[in-house]
Short mmCIF file of C-alpha atoms and ligand atoms in Angstrom, two decimals:
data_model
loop_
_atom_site.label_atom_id
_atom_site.label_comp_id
_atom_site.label_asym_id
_atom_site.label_seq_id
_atom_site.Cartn_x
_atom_site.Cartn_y
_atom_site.Cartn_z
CA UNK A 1347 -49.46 -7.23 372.70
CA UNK A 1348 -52.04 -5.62 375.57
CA UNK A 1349 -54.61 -5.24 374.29
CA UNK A 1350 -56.79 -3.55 377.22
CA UNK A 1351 -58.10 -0.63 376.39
CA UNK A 1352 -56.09 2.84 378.11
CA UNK A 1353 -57.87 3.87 381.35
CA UNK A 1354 -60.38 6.63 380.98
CA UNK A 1355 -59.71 9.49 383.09
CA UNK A 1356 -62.79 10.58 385.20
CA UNK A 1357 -64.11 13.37 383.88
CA UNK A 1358 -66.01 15.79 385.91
CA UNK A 1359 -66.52 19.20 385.84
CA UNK A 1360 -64.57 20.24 388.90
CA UNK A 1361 -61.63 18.41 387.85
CA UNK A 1362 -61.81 19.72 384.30
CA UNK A 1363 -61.96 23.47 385.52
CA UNK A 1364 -58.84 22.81 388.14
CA UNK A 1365 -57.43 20.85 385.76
CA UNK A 1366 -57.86 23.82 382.98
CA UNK A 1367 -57.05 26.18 385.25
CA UNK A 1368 -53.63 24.62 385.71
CA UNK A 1369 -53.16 24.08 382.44
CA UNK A 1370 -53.56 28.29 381.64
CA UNK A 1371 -50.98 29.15 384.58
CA UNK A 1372 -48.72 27.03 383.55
CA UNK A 1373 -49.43 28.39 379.93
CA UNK A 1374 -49.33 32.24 381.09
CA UNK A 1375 -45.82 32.22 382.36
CA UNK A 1376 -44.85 31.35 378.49
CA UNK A 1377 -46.66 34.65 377.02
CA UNK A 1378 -49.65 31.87 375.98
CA UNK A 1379 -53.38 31.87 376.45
CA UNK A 1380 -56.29 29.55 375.43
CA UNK A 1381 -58.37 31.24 372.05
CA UNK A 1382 -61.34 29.19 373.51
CA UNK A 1383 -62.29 30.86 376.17
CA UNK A 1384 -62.11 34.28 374.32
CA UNK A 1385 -63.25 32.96 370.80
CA UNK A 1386 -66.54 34.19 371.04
CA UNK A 1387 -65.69 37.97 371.94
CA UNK A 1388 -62.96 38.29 369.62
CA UNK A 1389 -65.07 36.96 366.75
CA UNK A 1390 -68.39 37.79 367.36
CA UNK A 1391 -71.80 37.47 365.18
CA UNK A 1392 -72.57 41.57 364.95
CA UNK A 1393 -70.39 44.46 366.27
CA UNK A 1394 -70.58 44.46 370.17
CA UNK A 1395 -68.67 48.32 370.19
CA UNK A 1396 -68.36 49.39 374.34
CA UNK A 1397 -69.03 52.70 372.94
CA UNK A 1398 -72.44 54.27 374.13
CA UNK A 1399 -74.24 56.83 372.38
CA UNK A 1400 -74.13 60.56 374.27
CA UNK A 1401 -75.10 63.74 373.70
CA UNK A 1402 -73.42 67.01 374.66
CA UNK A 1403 -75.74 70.10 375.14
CA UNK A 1404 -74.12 72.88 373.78
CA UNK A 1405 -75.57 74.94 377.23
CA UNK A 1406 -74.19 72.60 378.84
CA UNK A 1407 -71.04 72.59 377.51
CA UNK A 1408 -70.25 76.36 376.88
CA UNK A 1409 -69.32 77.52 380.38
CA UNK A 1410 -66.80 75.61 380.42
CA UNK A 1411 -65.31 76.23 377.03
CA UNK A 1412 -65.34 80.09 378.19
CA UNK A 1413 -63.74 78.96 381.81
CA UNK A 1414 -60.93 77.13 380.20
CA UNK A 1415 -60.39 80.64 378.49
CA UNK A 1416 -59.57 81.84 381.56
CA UNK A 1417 -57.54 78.81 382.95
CA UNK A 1418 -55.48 78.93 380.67
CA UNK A 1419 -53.90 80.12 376.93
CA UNK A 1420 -54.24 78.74 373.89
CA UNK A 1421 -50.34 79.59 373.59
CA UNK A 1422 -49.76 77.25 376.64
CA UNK A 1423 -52.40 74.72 376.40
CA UNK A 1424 -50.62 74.50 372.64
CA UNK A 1425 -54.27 73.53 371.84
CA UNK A 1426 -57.26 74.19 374.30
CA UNK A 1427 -59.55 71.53 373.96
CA UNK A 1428 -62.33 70.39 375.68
CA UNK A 1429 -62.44 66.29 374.52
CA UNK A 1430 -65.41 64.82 373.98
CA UNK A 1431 -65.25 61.33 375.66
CA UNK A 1432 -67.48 58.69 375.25
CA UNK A 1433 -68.78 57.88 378.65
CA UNK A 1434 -68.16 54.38 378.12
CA UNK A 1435 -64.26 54.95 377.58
CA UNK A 1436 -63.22 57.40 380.04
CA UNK A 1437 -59.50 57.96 380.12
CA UNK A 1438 -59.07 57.03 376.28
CA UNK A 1439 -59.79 60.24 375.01
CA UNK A 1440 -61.73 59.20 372.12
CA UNK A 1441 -65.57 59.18 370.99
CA UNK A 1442 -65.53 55.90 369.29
CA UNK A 1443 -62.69 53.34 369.66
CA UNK A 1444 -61.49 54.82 366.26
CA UNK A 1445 -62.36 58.40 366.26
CA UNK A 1446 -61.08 61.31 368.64
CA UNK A 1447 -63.83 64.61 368.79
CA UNK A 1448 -63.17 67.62 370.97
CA UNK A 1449 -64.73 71.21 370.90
CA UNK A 1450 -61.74 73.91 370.49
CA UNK A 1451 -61.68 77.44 371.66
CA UNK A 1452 -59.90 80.02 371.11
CA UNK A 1453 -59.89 84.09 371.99
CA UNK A 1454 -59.73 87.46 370.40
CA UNK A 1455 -56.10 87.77 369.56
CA UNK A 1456 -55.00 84.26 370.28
CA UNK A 1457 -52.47 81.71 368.92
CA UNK A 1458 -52.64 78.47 368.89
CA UNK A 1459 -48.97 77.47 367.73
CA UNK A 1460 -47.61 75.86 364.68
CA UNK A 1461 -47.19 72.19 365.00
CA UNK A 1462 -47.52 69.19 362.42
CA UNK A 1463 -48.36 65.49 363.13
CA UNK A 1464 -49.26 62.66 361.17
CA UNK A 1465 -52.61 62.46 362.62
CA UNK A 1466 -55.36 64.12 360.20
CA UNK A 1467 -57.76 66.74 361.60
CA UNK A 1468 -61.07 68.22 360.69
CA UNK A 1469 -62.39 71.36 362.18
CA UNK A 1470 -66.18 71.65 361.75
CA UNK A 1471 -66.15 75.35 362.74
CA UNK A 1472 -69.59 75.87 365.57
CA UNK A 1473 -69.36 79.57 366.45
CA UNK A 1474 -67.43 82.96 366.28
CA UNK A 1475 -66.04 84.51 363.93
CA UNK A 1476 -62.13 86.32 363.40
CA UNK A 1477 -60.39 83.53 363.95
CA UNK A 1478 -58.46 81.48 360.64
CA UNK A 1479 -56.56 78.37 360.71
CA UNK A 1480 -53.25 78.21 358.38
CA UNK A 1481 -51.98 74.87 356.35
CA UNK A 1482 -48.86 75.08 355.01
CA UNK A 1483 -48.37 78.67 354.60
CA UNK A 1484 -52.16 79.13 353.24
CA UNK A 1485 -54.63 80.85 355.36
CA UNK A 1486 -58.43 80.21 355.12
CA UNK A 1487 -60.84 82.27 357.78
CA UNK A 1488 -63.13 80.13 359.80
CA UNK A 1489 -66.99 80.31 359.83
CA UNK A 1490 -69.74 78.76 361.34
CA UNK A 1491 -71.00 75.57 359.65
CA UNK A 1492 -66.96 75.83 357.59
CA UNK A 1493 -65.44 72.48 357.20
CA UNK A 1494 -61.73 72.92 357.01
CA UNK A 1495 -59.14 70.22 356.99
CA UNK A 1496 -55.62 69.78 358.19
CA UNK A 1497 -54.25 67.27 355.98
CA UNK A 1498 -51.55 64.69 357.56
CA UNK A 1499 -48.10 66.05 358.74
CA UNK A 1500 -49.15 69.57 357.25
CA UNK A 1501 -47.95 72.75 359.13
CA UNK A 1502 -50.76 74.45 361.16
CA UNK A 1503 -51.76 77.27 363.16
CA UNK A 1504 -54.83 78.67 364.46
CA UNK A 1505 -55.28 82.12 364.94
CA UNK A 1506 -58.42 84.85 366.56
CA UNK A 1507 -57.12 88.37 364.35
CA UNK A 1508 -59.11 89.92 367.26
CA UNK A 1509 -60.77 92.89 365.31
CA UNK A 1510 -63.45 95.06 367.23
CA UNK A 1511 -65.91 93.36 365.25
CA UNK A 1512 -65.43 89.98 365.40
CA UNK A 1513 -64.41 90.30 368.91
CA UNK A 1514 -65.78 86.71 370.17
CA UNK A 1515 -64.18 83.64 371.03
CA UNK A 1516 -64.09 80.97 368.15
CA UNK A 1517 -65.36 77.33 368.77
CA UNK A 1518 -64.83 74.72 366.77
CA UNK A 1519 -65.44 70.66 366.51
CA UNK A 1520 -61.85 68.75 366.40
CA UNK A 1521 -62.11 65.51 364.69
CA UNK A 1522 -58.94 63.47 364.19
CA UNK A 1523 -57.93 59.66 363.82
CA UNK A 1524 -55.70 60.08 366.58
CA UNK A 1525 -56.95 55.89 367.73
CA UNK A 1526 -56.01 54.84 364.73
CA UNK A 1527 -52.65 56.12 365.12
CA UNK A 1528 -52.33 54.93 367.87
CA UNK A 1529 -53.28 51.29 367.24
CA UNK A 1530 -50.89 51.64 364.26
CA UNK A 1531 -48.50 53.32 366.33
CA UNK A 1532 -47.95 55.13 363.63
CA UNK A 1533 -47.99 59.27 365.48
CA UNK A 1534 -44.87 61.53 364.70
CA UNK A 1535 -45.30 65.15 365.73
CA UNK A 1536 -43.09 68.49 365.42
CA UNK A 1537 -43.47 72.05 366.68
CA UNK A 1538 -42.99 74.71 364.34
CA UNK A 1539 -39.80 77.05 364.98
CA UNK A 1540 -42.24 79.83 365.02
CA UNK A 1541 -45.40 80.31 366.72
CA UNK A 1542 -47.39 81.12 363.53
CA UNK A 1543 -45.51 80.01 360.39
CA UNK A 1544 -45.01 82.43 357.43
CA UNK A 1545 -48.11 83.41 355.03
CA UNK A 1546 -46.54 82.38 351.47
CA UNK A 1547 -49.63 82.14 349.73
CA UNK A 1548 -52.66 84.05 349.46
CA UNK A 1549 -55.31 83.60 351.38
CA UNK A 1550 -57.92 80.25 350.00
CA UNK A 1551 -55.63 80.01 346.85
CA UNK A 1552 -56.54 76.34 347.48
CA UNK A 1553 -60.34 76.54 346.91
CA UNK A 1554 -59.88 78.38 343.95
CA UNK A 1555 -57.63 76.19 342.02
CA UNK A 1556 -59.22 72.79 342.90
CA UNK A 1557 -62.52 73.42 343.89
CA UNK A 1558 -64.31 75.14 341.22
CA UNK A 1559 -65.17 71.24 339.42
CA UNK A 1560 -61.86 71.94 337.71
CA UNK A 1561 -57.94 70.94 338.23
CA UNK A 1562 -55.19 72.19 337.21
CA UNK A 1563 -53.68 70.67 333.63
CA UNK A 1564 -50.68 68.84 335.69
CA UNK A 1565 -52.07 68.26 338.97
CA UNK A 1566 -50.13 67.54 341.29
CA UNK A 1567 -51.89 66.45 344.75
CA UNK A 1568 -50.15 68.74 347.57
CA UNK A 1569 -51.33 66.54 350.50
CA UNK A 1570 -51.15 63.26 348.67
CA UNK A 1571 -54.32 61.54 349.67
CA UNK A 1572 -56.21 64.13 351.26
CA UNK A 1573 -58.17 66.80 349.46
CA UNK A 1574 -56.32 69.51 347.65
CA UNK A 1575 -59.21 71.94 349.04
CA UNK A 1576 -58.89 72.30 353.00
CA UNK A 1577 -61.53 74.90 353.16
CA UNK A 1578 -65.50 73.74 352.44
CA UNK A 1579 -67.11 76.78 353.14
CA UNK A 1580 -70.81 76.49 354.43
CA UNK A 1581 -72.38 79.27 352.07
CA UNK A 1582 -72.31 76.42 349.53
CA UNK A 1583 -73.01 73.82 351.16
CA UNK A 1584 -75.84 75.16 352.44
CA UNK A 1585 -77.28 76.82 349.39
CA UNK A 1586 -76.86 73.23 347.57
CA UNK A 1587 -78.72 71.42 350.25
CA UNK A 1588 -81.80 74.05 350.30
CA UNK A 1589 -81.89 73.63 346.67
CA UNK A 1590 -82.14 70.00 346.99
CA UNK A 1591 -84.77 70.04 349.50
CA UNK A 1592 -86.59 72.13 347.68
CA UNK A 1593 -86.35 70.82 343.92
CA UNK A 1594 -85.36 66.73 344.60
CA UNK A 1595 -86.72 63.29 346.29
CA UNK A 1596 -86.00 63.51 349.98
CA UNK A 1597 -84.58 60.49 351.23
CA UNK A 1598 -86.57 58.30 353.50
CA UNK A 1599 -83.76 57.39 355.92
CA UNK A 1600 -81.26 60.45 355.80
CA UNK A 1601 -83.43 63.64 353.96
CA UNK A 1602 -80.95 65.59 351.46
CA UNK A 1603 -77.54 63.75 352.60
CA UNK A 1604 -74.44 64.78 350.56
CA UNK A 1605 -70.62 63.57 351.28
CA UNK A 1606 -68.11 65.78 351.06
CA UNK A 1607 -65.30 64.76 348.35
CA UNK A 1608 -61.61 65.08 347.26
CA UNK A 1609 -62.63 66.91 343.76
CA UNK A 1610 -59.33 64.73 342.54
CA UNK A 1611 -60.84 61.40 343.44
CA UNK A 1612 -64.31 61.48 344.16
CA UNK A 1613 -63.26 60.04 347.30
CA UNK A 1614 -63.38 60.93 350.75
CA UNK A 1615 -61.65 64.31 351.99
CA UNK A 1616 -59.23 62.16 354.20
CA UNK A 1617 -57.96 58.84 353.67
CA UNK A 1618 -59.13 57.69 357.43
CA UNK A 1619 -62.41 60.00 357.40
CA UNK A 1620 -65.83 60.57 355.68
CA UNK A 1621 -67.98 63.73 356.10
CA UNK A 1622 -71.27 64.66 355.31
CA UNK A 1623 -74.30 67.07 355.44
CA UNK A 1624 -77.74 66.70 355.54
CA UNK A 1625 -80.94 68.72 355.37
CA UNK A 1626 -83.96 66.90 357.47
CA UNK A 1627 -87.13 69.04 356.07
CA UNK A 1628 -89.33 70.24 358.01
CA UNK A 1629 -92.07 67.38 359.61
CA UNK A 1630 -89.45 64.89 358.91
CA UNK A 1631 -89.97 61.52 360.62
CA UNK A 1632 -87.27 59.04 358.92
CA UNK A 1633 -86.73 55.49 358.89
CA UNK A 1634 -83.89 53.35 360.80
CA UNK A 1635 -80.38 52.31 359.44
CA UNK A 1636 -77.13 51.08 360.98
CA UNK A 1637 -73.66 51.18 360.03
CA UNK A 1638 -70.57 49.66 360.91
CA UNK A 1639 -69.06 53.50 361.42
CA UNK A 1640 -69.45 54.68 364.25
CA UNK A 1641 -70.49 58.61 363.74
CA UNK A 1642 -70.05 61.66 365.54
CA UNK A 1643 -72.98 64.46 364.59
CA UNK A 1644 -72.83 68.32 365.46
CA UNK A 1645 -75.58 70.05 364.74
CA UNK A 1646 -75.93 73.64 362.92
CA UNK A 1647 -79.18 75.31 362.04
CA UNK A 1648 -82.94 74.01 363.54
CA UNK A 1649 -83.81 71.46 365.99
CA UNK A 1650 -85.27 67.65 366.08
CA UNK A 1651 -84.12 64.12 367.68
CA UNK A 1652 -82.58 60.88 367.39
CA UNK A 1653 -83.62 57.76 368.88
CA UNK A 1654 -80.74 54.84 368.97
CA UNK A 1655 -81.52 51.82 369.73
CA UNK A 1656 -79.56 48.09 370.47
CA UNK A 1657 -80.31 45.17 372.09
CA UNK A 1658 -83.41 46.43 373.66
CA UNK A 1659 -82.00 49.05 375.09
CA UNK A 1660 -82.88 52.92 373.67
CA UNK A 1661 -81.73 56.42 373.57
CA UNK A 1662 -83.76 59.52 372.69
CA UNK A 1663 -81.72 62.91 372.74
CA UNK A 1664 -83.18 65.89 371.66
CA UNK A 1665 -80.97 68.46 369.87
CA UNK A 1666 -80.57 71.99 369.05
CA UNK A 1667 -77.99 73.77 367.54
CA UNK A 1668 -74.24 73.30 368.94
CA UNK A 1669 -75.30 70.24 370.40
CA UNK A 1670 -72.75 66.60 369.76
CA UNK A 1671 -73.96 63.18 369.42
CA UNK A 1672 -72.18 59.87 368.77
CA UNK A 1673 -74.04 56.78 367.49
CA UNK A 1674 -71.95 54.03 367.95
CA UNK A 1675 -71.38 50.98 365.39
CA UNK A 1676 -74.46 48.85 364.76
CA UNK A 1677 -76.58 50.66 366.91
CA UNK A 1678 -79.77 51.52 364.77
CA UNK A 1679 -80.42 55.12 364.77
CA UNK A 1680 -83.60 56.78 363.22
CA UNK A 1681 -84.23 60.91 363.01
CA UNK A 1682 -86.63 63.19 363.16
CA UNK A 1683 -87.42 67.05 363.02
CA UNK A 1684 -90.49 69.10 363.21
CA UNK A 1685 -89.17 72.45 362.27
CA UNK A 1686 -86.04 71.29 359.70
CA UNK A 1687 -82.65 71.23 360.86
CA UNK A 1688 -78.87 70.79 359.38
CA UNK A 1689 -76.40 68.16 360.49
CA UNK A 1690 -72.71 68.06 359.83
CA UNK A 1691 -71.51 64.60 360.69
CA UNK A 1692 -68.28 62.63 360.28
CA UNK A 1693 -66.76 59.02 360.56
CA UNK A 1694 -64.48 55.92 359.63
CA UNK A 1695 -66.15 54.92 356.53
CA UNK A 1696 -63.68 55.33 353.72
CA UNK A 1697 -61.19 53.11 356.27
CA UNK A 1698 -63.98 50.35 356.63
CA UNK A 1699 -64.10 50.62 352.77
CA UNK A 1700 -61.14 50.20 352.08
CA UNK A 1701 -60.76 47.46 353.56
CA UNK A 1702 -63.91 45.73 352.38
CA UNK A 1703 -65.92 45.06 355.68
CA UNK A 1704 -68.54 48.65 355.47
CA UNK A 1705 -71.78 47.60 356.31
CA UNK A 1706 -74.95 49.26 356.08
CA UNK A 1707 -78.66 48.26 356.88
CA UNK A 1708 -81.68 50.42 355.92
CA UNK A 1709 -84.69 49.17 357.93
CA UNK A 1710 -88.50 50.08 357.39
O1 GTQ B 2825 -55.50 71.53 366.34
O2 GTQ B 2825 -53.73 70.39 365.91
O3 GTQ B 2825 -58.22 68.61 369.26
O4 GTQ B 2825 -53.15 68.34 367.35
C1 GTQ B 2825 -56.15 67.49 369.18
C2 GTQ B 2825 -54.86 67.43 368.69
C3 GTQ B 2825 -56.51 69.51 367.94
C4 GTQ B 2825 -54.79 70.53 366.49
C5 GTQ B 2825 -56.96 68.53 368.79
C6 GTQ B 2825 -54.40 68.41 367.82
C7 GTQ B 2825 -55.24 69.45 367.44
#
């Protein structure tokens, strides 16, 4: 038997890279690639999003929310929306890789047909008044600081009645999981037969059978996961928050923060998305915290700042009210506010919690 040891091949770092290189074209034209070379990005040590935090001034923004008015209808543009991209993902149309925000308008005596999709949608209403949305023959009217959903392949149309009075276009924050549809591929969408389907019920039926901290003795969960109430006007929300502010501990990292819940569940309003509201009191100056979600912030009454921060790199943007931010995942984030201000905010949480991976730090 030979016993000589096999030759060894001479390895050197030239011919290992041609020799590699070889190796993956040959590879390539089977639909195969080498994990090692991307191991480290797919499974990295912390979040590494592409997103970048951005703000949108409302002043800035405005003008051209009036001048798509003129551009074009509502009735054409089906819905006529100004996207809010995240300047690090231009062409996706989306504000985090998960999340899709974009600032809706529409004018006195508008509609803005009836269509359904499996995508779910919250409208976080910014300014006007007149106009209403409708969810499955159900109308509720929209008002500033309102948070209204459209549950999951529910009927909807939104409508400006156009009175003398309320004779101002309507702008409102879209937020929809329309990325995580689509990395399910999971979006079906219909139009309505009519422009603006029948009114069977009255008008915020909804919020008075399921959101008064009671249900109804059989109840029977019209949109399944999502909340029975589509409407959360701001009038309480507001009044609740003031009360805390002015009665409870603040917080140290988010002031008076509450979530908004299905009254069924205790759960989030939407299976794929979390809301909130917070209070920052006045002279607030509160600690950092980062999350796994991703969050997109519009902001209602007062004025203050955010500084984000990751890998060395930072962000201050100082807001008003109107104005949008997004802090991406695992970026720390830290606010303040000298005179007090209101923040409506929304996210992927309940998805990251359901499936196990949400992550929070709370820094000093
Ligand atoms: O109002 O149904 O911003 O379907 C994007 C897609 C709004 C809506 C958006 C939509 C809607």
């Amino acid at each position: 038997m030979d016993m000589t040891p096999p030759p060894q091949a001479s390895h050197t770092a030239a011919t290992d890279s041609a020799a590699r290189k070889a190796f993956y074209d040959a590879i390539a034209t089977h639909s195969l690639t080498p994990l090692w070379e991307v191991l480290h990005a797919l499974v990295p040590q912390s979040p590494n999003t592409p997103c970048l935090p951005a703000l949108w001034k409302y002043a800035d923004v405005h003008p051209y929310l009036m001048q798509s008015g003129q551009l074009i209808t509502a009735e054409e543009a089906v819905r006529r929306v100004l996207i809010l991209e995240n300047p690090a993902l231009r062409g996706q149309s989306c504000i985090t890789q998960s999340l899709y925000a974009g600032l809706q308008v529409i004018m006195p005596g508008e509609i803005a047909p009836s269509h359904r999709h499996t995508q779910s949608a919250l409208r976080f209403v910014v300014e006007g008044h007149g106009a209403y949305t409708a969810v499955d023959g159900e109308r509720t009217q929209m008002k500033p600081g309102d948070f209204i959903i459209t549950p999951s392949w529910t009927w909807h149309d939104h409508g400006h009645h156009g009175q003398v009075e309320s004779d101002a276009p309507v702008v409102w924050l879209d937020g929809l999981d329309i990325p995580m549809l689509k990395f399910f591929d999971a979006g079906f969408a219909e139009n309505g037969s009519e422009k603006s389907q029948a009114v069977t019920k009255p008008q915020d039926i909804s919020r008075h059978r399921y959101g008064a901290n009671m249900l109804p003795m059989r109840y029977d969960a019209p949109f399944g996961q999502t909340s029975p109430i589509f409407s959360y006007p701001y009038e309480r929300t507001r009044e609740t928050l003031h009360e805390l502010e002015t009665h409870a501990d603040i917080d140290a990292w988010d002031g008076v923060k509450l979530r908004y819940v299905n009254p069924a569940t205790g759960g989030s309003p939407m299976p794929t998305m979390a809301t909130f509201m917070q209070r920052l009191p006045a002279g607030f100056a509160g600690k950092p915290w980062r999350q796994t979600d991703g969050a997109v912030f519009s902001v209602v009454e007062g004025s203050g700042s955010v500084r984000i921060e990751r890998d060395g790199k930072a962000w201050t943007f100082d807001f008003g009210p109107r104005d949008h931010f997004v802090i991406p995942s695992w970026h720390t984030a830290q606010l303040r506010s000298q005179p007090g201000c209101v923040l409506f905010s929304f996210s992927d949480r309940p998805v990251h919690q359901a499936l196990g991976i949400h992550r929070e730090e709370r820094l000093s």
